[in-house]
Amino acid sequence: MGPGRGGEVEQTTDQDGTAPEGGTRTAPAARDRQGMFGVRGSGDTSGFGGLRLPGYAPAPAERPYGGWFDEFADEFAEALLERGIPRGAVEQVTVDRGEITFYVQREHIVEMCRTLRDDPALRYELCSSVSGVDYGADVDRRLHVVYHLLSMTFRRRIRLEVVLDVDDAHVPSIVEVYPTADWHERETWDMFGVIFDGHPALTRILMPDDWEGHPQRKDYPLGGIPVEYKGAEIPPPDERRAYS
């Protein structure tokens, strides 16, 4: 292992492109934190002030992970092997802030979820959330789809994460495995523009059907957009009136 971009630790890989823990995912490029409170001269009254946060990706984890994570990882790997899902389907394993995350290739997400739900040693019966993250235009594979899974049998939570290019923001829908993902996938499409192939009705859920763009993408404007139904317009933060 060695230092990656921005001081992150990247995992070395074997000749076939995989690592002992599947670490083939690259971290977002480092960015300087700037803006937010204390900014002067912008006219911003929102408290935003052009905040920019550095891209952050936890380093790949190494064994032992600790707690029940090691036992689970072994059972998960065995279940994937039994179902013919290749080792490289897991790009990286990360343990951060007491949570374990498996970065997985999008083409295997449905069968991986089915394995987690049906295998008697795993039994992740509930997908409690599907959400999106956009790391910004200067980051490769900037869109992330995050799945929170819960085993009510074993009282354990894990996360799956799929990383996408913004120009190819497609990932298979998991509604056939977890029906609760229906509304969550619609919201992720609405806010981030991730297309869930095979979703039964991928339509807007928060914005009007004819709305242009996806409001939680980092390249979406913070103002200067006409307000629906009122004919008004909210100016961008740096053009708003300052009160001090």
PDB file of C-alpha atoms in Angstrom:
ATOM      1  CA  MET A   1       0.000   0.000   0.000  1.00  0.00           C
ATOM      2  CA  GLY A   2       1.141   3.550  -0.637  1.00  0.00           C
ATOM      3  CA  PRO A   3      -0.060   7.130  -0.555  1.00  0.00           C
ATOM      4  CA  GLY A   4      -2.585   7.995  -3.247  1.00  0.00           C
ATOM      5  CA  ARG A   5      -3.800  11.309  -4.569  1.00  0.00           C
ATOM      6  CA  GLY A   6      -4.474  13.920  -1.940  1.00  0.00           C
ATOM      7  CA  GLY A   7      -2.719  11.937   0.781  1.00  0.00           C
ATOM      8  CA  GLU A   8      -5.199   9.056   0.638  1.00  0.00           C
ATOM      9  CA  VAL A   9      -3.827   5.538   0.884  1.00  0.00           C
ATOM     10  CA  GLU A  10      -4.438   3.518  -2.251  1.00  0.00           C
ATOM     11  CA  GLN A  11      -4.302  -0.262  -2.313  1.00  0.00           C
ATOM     12  CA  THR A  12      -1.804  -2.012  -4.553  1.00  0.00           C
ATOM     13  CA  THR A  13      -3.199  -4.475  -7.064  1.00  0.00           C
ATOM     14  CA  ASP A  14      -2.220  -7.814  -8.529  1.00  0.00           C
ATOM     15  CA  GLN A  15      -1.527  -8.378 -12.218  1.00  0.00           C
ATOM     16  CA  ASP A  16      -5.199  -9.105 -12.868  1.00  0.00           C
ATOM     17  CA  GLY A  17      -6.176  -5.690 -11.489  1.00  0.00           C
ATOM     18  CA  THR A  18      -7.565  -6.950  -8.188  1.00  0.00           C
ATOM     19  CA  ALA A  19      -6.181  -6.721  -4.673  1.00  0.00           C
ATOM     20  CA  PRO A  20      -6.497  -8.918  -1.584  1.00  0.00           C
ATOM     21  CA  GLU A  21      -9.453  -6.796  -0.501  1.00  0.00           C
ATOM     22  CA  GLY A  22     -10.563  -5.764  -3.989  1.00  0.00           C
ATOM     23  CA  GLY A  23      -8.955  -2.302  -3.959  1.00  0.00           C
ATOM     24  CA  THR A  24      -9.218  -1.199  -7.585  1.00  0.00           C
ATOM     25  CA  ARG A  25     -11.209   2.020  -7.011  1.00  0.00           C
ATOM     26  CA  THR A  26      -9.327   5.324  -7.268  1.00  0.00           C
ATOM     27  CA  ALA A  27      -9.905   8.080  -4.724  1.00  0.00           C
ATOM     28  CA  PRO A  28     -11.271  11.488  -5.732  1.00  0.00           C
ATOM     29  CA  ALA A  29      -8.588  14.063  -6.471  1.00  0.00           C
ATOM     30  CA  ALA A  30      -7.720  16.356  -3.584  1.00  0.00           C
ATOM     31  CA  ARG A  31      -9.325  19.812  -3.470  1.00  0.00           C
ATOM     32  CA  ASP A  32      -8.747  22.707  -1.109  1.00  0.00           C
ATOM     33  CA  ARG A  33     -11.473  23.553   1.376  1.00  0.00           C
ATOM     34  CA  GLN A  34     -12.578  27.149   0.933  1.00  0.00           C
ATOM     35  CA  GLY A  35     -15.558  29.387   1.510  1.00  0.00           C
ATOM     36  CA  MET A  36     -18.464  29.064   3.973  1.00  0.00           C
ATOM     37  CA  PHE A  37     -18.535  31.379   7.000  1.00  0.00           C
ATOM     38  CA  GLY A  38     -16.108  34.275   7.148  1.00  0.00           C
ATOM     39  CA  VAL A  39     -16.229  34.885   3.388  1.00  0.00           C
ATOM     40  CA  ARG A  40     -16.228  38.610   2.543  1.00  0.00           C
ATOM     41  CA  GLY A  41     -17.319  40.544  -0.514  1.00  0.00           C
ATOM     42  CA  SER A  42     -19.544  37.906  -2.110  1.00  0.00           C
ATOM     43  CA  GLY A  43     -22.904  39.392  -1.103  1.00  0.00           C
ATOM     44  CA  ASP A  44     -23.941  35.897  -0.057  1.00  0.00           C
ATOM     45  CA  THR A  45     -26.593  35.920   2.682  1.00  0.00           C
ATOM     46  CA  SER A  46     -27.155  32.168   2.644  1.00  0.00           C
ATOM     47  CA  GLY A  47     -24.113  31.198   4.723  1.00  0.00           C
ATOM     48  CA  PHE A  48     -22.874  29.148   1.775  1.00  0.00           C
ATOM     49  CA  GLY A  49     -20.219  31.530   0.533  1.00  0.00           C
ATOM     50  CA  GLY A  50     -19.007  29.248  -2.260  1.00  0.00           C
ATOM     51  CA  LEU A  51     -18.091  26.376   0.058  1.00  0.00           C
ATOM     52  CA  ARG A  52     -15.854  23.775  -1.571  1.00  0.00           C
ATOM     53  CA  LEU A  53     -14.867  20.656   0.315  1.00  0.00           C
ATOM     54  CA  PRO A  54     -11.953  18.381  -0.576  1.00  0.00           C
ATOM     55  CA  GLY A  55     -12.896  15.093  -2.175  1.00  0.00           C
ATOM     56  CA  TYR A  56     -12.678  12.345   0.412  1.00  0.00           C
ATOM     57  CA  ALA A  57     -12.566   8.587   0.088  1.00  0.00           C
ATOM     58  CA  PRO A  58     -11.595   6.369   3.043  1.00  0.00           C
ATOM     59  CA  ALA A  59      -8.569   4.173   2.476  1.00  0.00           C
ATOM     60  CA  PRO A  60      -9.154   0.495   1.613  1.00  0.00           C
ATOM     61  CA  ALA A  61      -9.378  -1.620   4.749  1.00  0.00           C
ATOM     62  CA  GLU A  62      -6.982  -4.403   5.682  1.00  0.00           C
ATOM     63  CA  ARG A  63      -7.629  -7.535   7.677  1.00  0.00           C
ATOM     64  CA  PRO A  64      -8.548  -7.834  10.439  1.00  0.00           C
ATOM     65  CA  TYR A  65     -11.468  -5.450  10.041  1.00  0.00           C
ATOM     66  CA  GLY A  66     -12.585  -5.944  13.634  1.00  0.00           C
ATOM     67  CA  GLY A  67     -15.842  -6.969  15.300  1.00  0.00           C
ATOM     68  CA  TRP A  68     -18.232  -9.027  13.213  1.00  0.00           C
ATOM     69  CA  PHE A  69     -16.912  -7.595   9.939  1.00  0.00           C
ATOM     70  CA  ASP A  70     -14.368 -10.385   9.354  1.00  0.00           C
ATOM     71  CA  GLU A  71     -16.881 -13.181   9.911  1.00  0.00           C
ATOM     72  CA  PHE A  72     -19.357 -11.461   7.624  1.00  0.00           C
ATOM     73  CA  ALA A  73     -16.766 -10.821   4.902  1.00  0.00           C
ATOM     74  CA  ASP A  74     -15.823 -14.504   4.832  1.00  0.00           C
ATOM     75  CA  GLU A  75     -19.464 -15.616   4.634  1.00  0.00           C
ATOM     76  CA  PHE A  76     -20.196 -13.027   1.952  1.00  0.00           C
ATOM     77  CA  ALA A  77     -17.203 -14.112  -0.150  1.00  0.00           C
ATOM     78  CA  GLU A  78     -18.238 -17.762   0.125  1.00  0.00           C
ATOM     79  CA  ALA A  79     -21.825 -16.961  -0.879  1.00  0.00           C
ATOM     80  CA  LEU A  80     -20.646 -14.974  -3.917  1.00  0.00           C
ATOM     81  CA  LEU A  81     -18.373 -17.859  -4.965  1.00  0.00           C
ATOM     82  CA  GLU A  82     -21.250 -20.338  -4.741  1.00  0.00           C
ATOM     83  CA  ARG A  83     -23.326 -18.145  -7.072  1.00  0.00           C
ATOM     84  CA  GLY A  84     -20.560 -17.652  -9.610  1.00  0.00           C
ATOM     85  CA  ILE A  85     -20.085 -13.937  -8.925  1.00  0.00           C
ATOM     86  CA  PRO A  86     -16.422 -13.134  -9.682  1.00  0.00           C
ATOM     87  CA  ARG A  87     -14.004 -11.913  -7.053  1.00  0.00           C
ATOM     88  CA  GLY A  88     -13.442  -8.690  -8.974  1.00  0.00           C
ATOM     89  CA  ALA A  89     -17.116  -7.730  -8.558  1.00  0.00           C
ATOM     90  CA  VAL A  90     -16.052  -6.167  -5.243  1.00  0.00           C
ATOM     91  CA  GLU A  91     -13.728  -3.286  -6.121  1.00  0.00           C
ATOM     92  CA  GLN A  92     -12.859  -2.303  -2.569  1.00  0.00           C
ATOM     93  CA  VAL A  93     -13.757  -2.910   1.069  1.00  0.00           C
ATOM     94  CA  THR A  94     -13.681   0.066   3.421  1.00  0.00           C
ATOM     95  CA  VAL A  95     -14.225   0.292   7.166  1.00  0.00           C
ATOM     96  CA  ASP A  96     -14.773   3.878   8.288  1.00  0.00           C
ATOM     97  CA  ARG A  97     -16.625   5.427  11.225  1.00  0.00           C
ATOM     98  CA  GLY A  98     -17.798   2.025  12.403  1.00  0.00           C
ATOM     99  CA  GLU A  99     -19.377   1.082   9.061  1.00  0.00           C
ATOM    100  CA  ILE A 100     -18.281  -1.454   6.453  1.00  0.00           C
ATOM    101  CA  THR A 101     -18.754  -0.565   2.784  1.00  0.00           C
ATOM    102  CA  PHE A 102     -18.334  -2.778  -0.286  1.00  0.00           C
ATOM    103  CA  TYR A 103     -17.665  -0.903  -3.534  1.00  0.00           C
ATOM    104  CA  VAL A 104     -19.136  -3.126  -6.229  1.00  0.00           C
ATOM    105  CA  GLN A 105     -19.278  -3.200 -10.008  1.00  0.00           C
ATOM    106  CA  ARG A 106     -22.669  -2.087 -11.257  1.00  0.00           C
ATOM    107  CA  GLU A 107     -23.318  -5.114 -13.468  1.00  0.00           C
ATOM    108  CA  HIS A 108     -23.290  -7.353 -10.391  1.00  0.00           C
ATOM    109  CA  ILE A 109     -25.372  -5.199  -8.034  1.00  0.00           C
ATOM    110  CA  VAL A 110     -28.663  -7.087  -8.518  1.00  0.00           C
ATOM    111  CA  GLU A 111     -27.249 -10.579  -7.982  1.00  0.00           C
ATOM    112  CA  MET A 112     -25.154  -9.319  -5.100  1.00  0.00           C
ATOM    113  CA  CYS A 113     -28.272  -7.929  -3.406  1.00  0.00           C
ATOM    114  CA  ARG A 114     -30.126 -11.170  -4.093  1.00  0.00           C
ATOM    115  CA  THR A 115     -27.281 -13.107  -2.499  1.00  0.00           C
ATOM    116  CA  LEU A 116     -27.292 -10.875   0.566  1.00  0.00           C
ATOM    117  CA  ARG A 117     -31.053 -11.281   0.923  1.00  0.00           C
ATOM    118  CA  ASP A 118     -31.380 -15.022   0.320  1.00  0.00           C
ATOM    119  CA  ASP A 119     -28.238 -16.616   1.746  1.00  0.00           C
ATOM    120  CA  PRO A 120     -29.117 -18.083   5.179  1.00  0.00           C
ATOM    121  CA  ALA A 121     -25.802 -16.946   6.672  1.00  0.00           C
ATOM    122  CA  LEU A 122     -26.380 -13.332   5.564  1.00  0.00           C
ATOM    123  CA  ARG A 123     -30.133 -12.589   5.526  1.00  0.00           C
ATOM    124  CA  TYR A 124     -30.171  -8.884   4.642  1.00  0.00           C
ATOM    125  CA  GLU A 125     -33.932  -8.684   4.346  1.00  0.00           C
ATOM    126  CA  LEU A 126     -34.317  -4.908   4.023  1.00  0.00           C
ATOM    127  CA  CYS A 127     -32.867  -2.184   1.826  1.00  0.00           C
ATOM    128  CA  SER A 128     -33.484   0.850   4.032  1.00  0.00           C
ATOM    129  CA  SER A 129     -32.090   3.470   1.657  1.00  0.00           C
ATOM    130  CA  VAL A 130     -30.749   4.144  -1.830  1.00  0.00           C
ATOM    131  CA  SER A 131     -29.114   7.542  -2.227  1.00  0.00           C
ATOM    132  CA  GLY A 132     -26.634   9.427  -4.390  1.00  0.00           C
ATOM    133  CA  VAL A 133     -23.443  11.449  -4.029  1.00  0.00           C
ATOM    134  CA  ASP A 134     -21.791  13.772  -6.533  1.00  0.00           C
ATOM    135  CA  TYR A 135     -18.111  14.506  -5.846  1.00  0.00           C
ATOM    136  CA  GLY A 136     -17.938  17.267  -8.439  1.00  0.00           C
ATOM    137  CA  ALA A 137     -16.795  17.877 -11.989  1.00  0.00           C
ATOM    138  CA  ASP A 138     -13.063  17.516 -11.275  1.00  0.00           C
ATOM    139  CA  VAL A 139     -13.391  13.956  -9.955  1.00  0.00           C
ATOM    140  CA  ASP A 140     -13.273  10.801 -12.083  1.00  0.00           C
ATOM    141  CA  ARG A 141     -16.385   8.616 -11.756  1.00  0.00           C
ATOM    142  CA  ARG A 142     -17.970  11.394  -9.738  1.00  0.00           C
ATOM    143  CA  LEU A 143     -21.422   9.857  -9.161  1.00  0.00           C
ATOM    144  CA  HIS A 144     -21.863   7.308  -6.376  1.00  0.00           C
ATOM    145  CA  VAL A 145     -24.978   5.277  -5.589  1.00  0.00           C
ATOM    146  CA  VAL A 146     -25.123   4.122  -1.969  1.00  0.00           C
ATOM    147  CA  TYR A 147     -27.252   1.210  -0.705  1.00  0.00           C
ATOM    148  CA  HIS A 148     -27.920   0.711   3.018  1.00  0.00           C
ATOM    149  CA  LEU A 149     -28.884  -2.871   3.831  1.00  0.00           C
ATOM    150  CA  LEU A 150     -30.199  -4.215   7.139  1.00  0.00           C
ATOM    151  CA  SER A 151     -30.250  -7.761   8.447  1.00  0.00           C
ATOM    152  CA  MET A 152     -33.127  -7.870  10.900  1.00  0.00           C
ATOM    153  CA  THR A 153     -32.202 -11.476  11.728  1.00  0.00           C
ATOM    154  CA  PHE A 154     -28.626 -10.705  12.794  1.00  0.00           C
ATOM    155  CA  ARG A 155     -29.110  -6.984  13.592  1.00  0.00           C
ATOM    156  CA  ARG A 156     -26.321  -5.906  11.256  1.00  0.00           C
ATOM    157  CA  ARG A 157     -26.016  -3.072   8.752  1.00  0.00           C
ATOM    158  CA  ILE A 158     -23.738  -2.835   5.723  1.00  0.00           C
ATOM    159  CA  ARG A 159     -23.368  -0.494   2.777  1.00  0.00           C
ATOM    160  CA  LEU A 160     -22.884  -1.193  -0.916  1.00  0.00           C
ATOM    161  CA  GLU A 161     -21.600   1.555  -3.187  1.00  0.00           C
ATOM    162  CA  VAL A 162     -21.523   1.777  -6.990  1.00  0.00           C
ATOM    163  CA  VAL A 163     -19.322   4.378  -8.711  1.00  0.00           C
ATOM    164  CA  LEU A 164     -20.402   5.820 -12.079  1.00  0.00           C
ATOM    165  CA  ASP A 165     -19.216   8.179 -14.795  1.00  0.00           C
ATOM    166  CA  VAL A 166     -21.512  11.162 -15.192  1.00  0.00           C
ATOM    167  CA  ASP A 167     -21.711  10.514 -18.960  1.00  0.00           C
ATOM    168  CA  ASP A 168     -22.803   6.907 -18.381  1.00  0.00           C
ATOM    169  CA  ALA A 169     -24.909   7.205 -15.244  1.00  0.00           C
ATOM    170  CA  HIS A 170     -26.684   3.860 -15.593  1.00  0.00           C
ATOM    171  CA  VAL A 171     -27.050   1.161 -12.951  1.00  0.00           C
ATOM    172  CA  PRO A 172     -29.489  -1.784 -12.823  1.00  0.00           C
ATOM    173  CA  SER A 173     -32.526  -1.311 -10.609  1.00  0.00           C
ATOM    174  CA  ILE A 174     -32.753  -3.534  -7.521  1.00  0.00           C
ATOM    175  CA  VAL A 175     -36.530  -3.140  -7.131  1.00  0.00           C
ATOM    176  CA  GLU A 176     -37.057  -6.778  -8.118  1.00  0.00           C
ATOM    177  CA  VAL A 177     -34.996  -7.793  -5.075  1.00  0.00           C
ATOM    178  CA  TYR A 178     -35.927  -5.009  -2.647  1.00  0.00           C
ATOM    179  CA  PRO A 179     -39.311  -3.388  -3.474  1.00  0.00           C
ATOM    180  CA  THR A 180     -38.564  -0.639  -0.926  1.00  0.00           C
ATOM    181  CA  ALA A 181     -35.959   0.698  -3.370  1.00  0.00           C
ATOM    182  CA  ASP A 182     -38.716   1.851  -5.751  1.00  0.00           C
ATOM    183  CA  TRP A 183     -39.167   5.360  -4.306  1.00  0.00           C
ATOM    184  CA  HIS A 184     -35.524   5.732  -3.314  1.00  0.00           C
ATOM    185  CA  GLU A 185     -34.324   5.046  -6.855  1.00  0.00           C
ATOM    186  CA  ARG A 186     -36.833   7.562  -8.194  1.00  0.00           C
ATOM    187  CA  GLU A 187     -35.520  10.220  -5.823  1.00  0.00           C
ATOM    188  CA  THR A 188     -31.896   9.446  -6.740  1.00  0.00           C
ATOM    189  CA  TRP A 189     -32.815   9.767 -10.422  1.00  0.00           C
ATOM    190  CA  ASP A 190     -34.659  13.029  -9.742  1.00  0.00           C
ATOM    191  CA  MET A 191     -31.894  14.643  -7.692  1.00  0.00           C
ATOM    192  CA  PHE A 192     -28.735  13.176  -9.286  1.00  0.00           C
ATOM    193  CA  GLY A 193     -29.742  11.946 -12.742  1.00  0.00           C
ATOM    194  CA  VAL A 194     -28.750   8.317 -12.126  1.00  0.00           C
ATOM    195  CA  ILE A 195     -30.744   6.088 -14.486  1.00  0.00           C
ATOM    196  CA  PHE A 196     -31.873   2.830 -12.873  1.00  0.00           C
ATOM    197  CA  ASP A 197     -32.298   0.440 -15.784  1.00  0.00           C
ATOM    198  CA  GLY A 198     -35.284  -1.860 -15.350  1.00  0.00           C
ATOM    199  CA  HIS A 199     -37.093   0.344 -12.819  1.00  0.00           C
ATOM    200  CA  PRO A 200     -40.873  -0.109 -13.188  1.00  0.00           C
ATOM    201  CA  ALA A 201     -41.642   3.650 -13.382  1.00  0.00           C
ATOM    202  CA  LEU A 202     -38.593   5.908 -13.278  1.00  0.00           C
ATOM    203  CA  THR A 203     -40.259   9.334 -13.059  1.00  0.00           C
ATOM    204  CA  ARG A 204     -39.749  12.516 -11.059  1.00  0.00           C
ATOM    205  CA  ILE A 205     -40.776  12.277  -7.419  1.00  0.00           C
ATOM    206  CA  LEU A 206     -39.864  15.715  -5.986  1.00  0.00           C
ATOM    207  CA  MET A 207     -39.503  18.066  -8.956  1.00  0.00           C
ATOM    208  CA  PRO A 208     -42.156  18.737 -11.627  1.00  0.00           C
ATOM    209  CA  ASP A 209     -42.126  16.257 -14.506  1.00  0.00           C
ATOM    210  CA  ASP A 210     -40.858  18.866 -16.974  1.00  0.00           C
ATOM    211  CA  TRP A 211     -38.055  20.169 -14.733  1.00  0.00           C
ATOM    212  CA  GLU A 212     -34.659  20.456 -16.407  1.00  0.00           C
ATOM    213  CA  GLY A 213     -31.596  19.179 -14.588  1.00  0.00           C
ATOM    214  CA  HIS A 214     -30.952  17.394 -11.311  1.00  0.00           C
ATOM    215  CA  PRO A 215     -30.739  19.760  -8.319  1.00  0.00           C
ATOM    216  CA  GLN A 216     -28.238  17.876  -6.141  1.00  0.00           C
ATOM    217  CA  ARG A 217     -25.548  17.610  -8.784  1.00  0.00           C
ATOM    218  CA  LYS A 218     -22.539  19.792  -8.060  1.00  0.00           C
ATOM    219  CA  ASP A 219     -22.817  21.533 -11.440  1.00  0.00           C
ATOM    220  CA  TYR A 220     -26.429  22.577 -10.784  1.00  0.00           C
ATOM    221  CA  PRO A 221     -26.744  26.361 -10.182  1.00  0.00           C
ATOM    222  CA  LEU A 222     -27.424  27.562  -6.632  1.00  0.00           C
ATOM    223  CA  GLY A 223     -29.593  30.392  -7.874  1.00  0.00           C
ATOM    224  CA  GLY A 224     -30.709  32.262 -10.954  1.00  0.00           C
ATOM    225  CA  ILE A 225     -33.453  29.728 -11.632  1.00  0.00           C
ATOM    226  CA  PRO A 226     -37.066  30.919 -12.096  1.00  0.00           C
ATOM    227  CA  VAL A 227     -39.285  29.827  -9.221  1.00  0.00           C
ATOM    228  CA  GLU A 228     -42.067  27.562 -10.431  1.00  0.00           C
ATOM    229  CA  TYR A 229     -45.635  28.923 -10.090  1.00  0.00           C
ATOM    230  CA  LYS A 230     -44.584  32.398  -8.829  1.00  0.00           C
ATOM    231  CA  GLY A 231     -42.685  33.940 -11.714  1.00  0.00           C
ATOM    232  CA  ALA A 232     -39.897  35.052  -9.387  1.00  0.00           C
ATOM    233  CA  GLU A 233     -36.205  34.275  -9.510  1.00  0.00           C
ATOM    234  CA  ILE A 234     -33.668  33.543  -6.761  1.00  0.00           C
ATOM    235  CA  PRO A 235     -30.304  35.099  -7.665  1.00  0.00           C
ATOM    236  CA  PRO A 236     -27.042  33.171  -7.301  1.00  0.00           C
ATOM    237  CA  PRO A 237     -25.407  33.471  -3.848  1.00  0.00           C
ATOM    238  CA  ASP A 238     -22.704  35.904  -5.002  1.00  0.00           C
ATOM    239  CA  GLU A 239     -25.365  38.290  -6.355  1.00  0.00           C
ATOM    240  CA  ARG A 240     -27.608  38.371  -3.310  1.00  0.00           C
ATOM    241  CA  ARG A 241     -27.933  41.452  -1.172  1.00  0.00           C
ATOM    242  CA  ALA A 242     -25.542  41.732   1.757  1.00  0.00           C
ATOM    243  CA  TYR A 243     -26.859  43.084   5.045  1.00  0.00           C
ATOM    244  CA  SER A 244     -23.564  43.985   6.708  1.00  0.00           C
TER     245      SER A 244
END
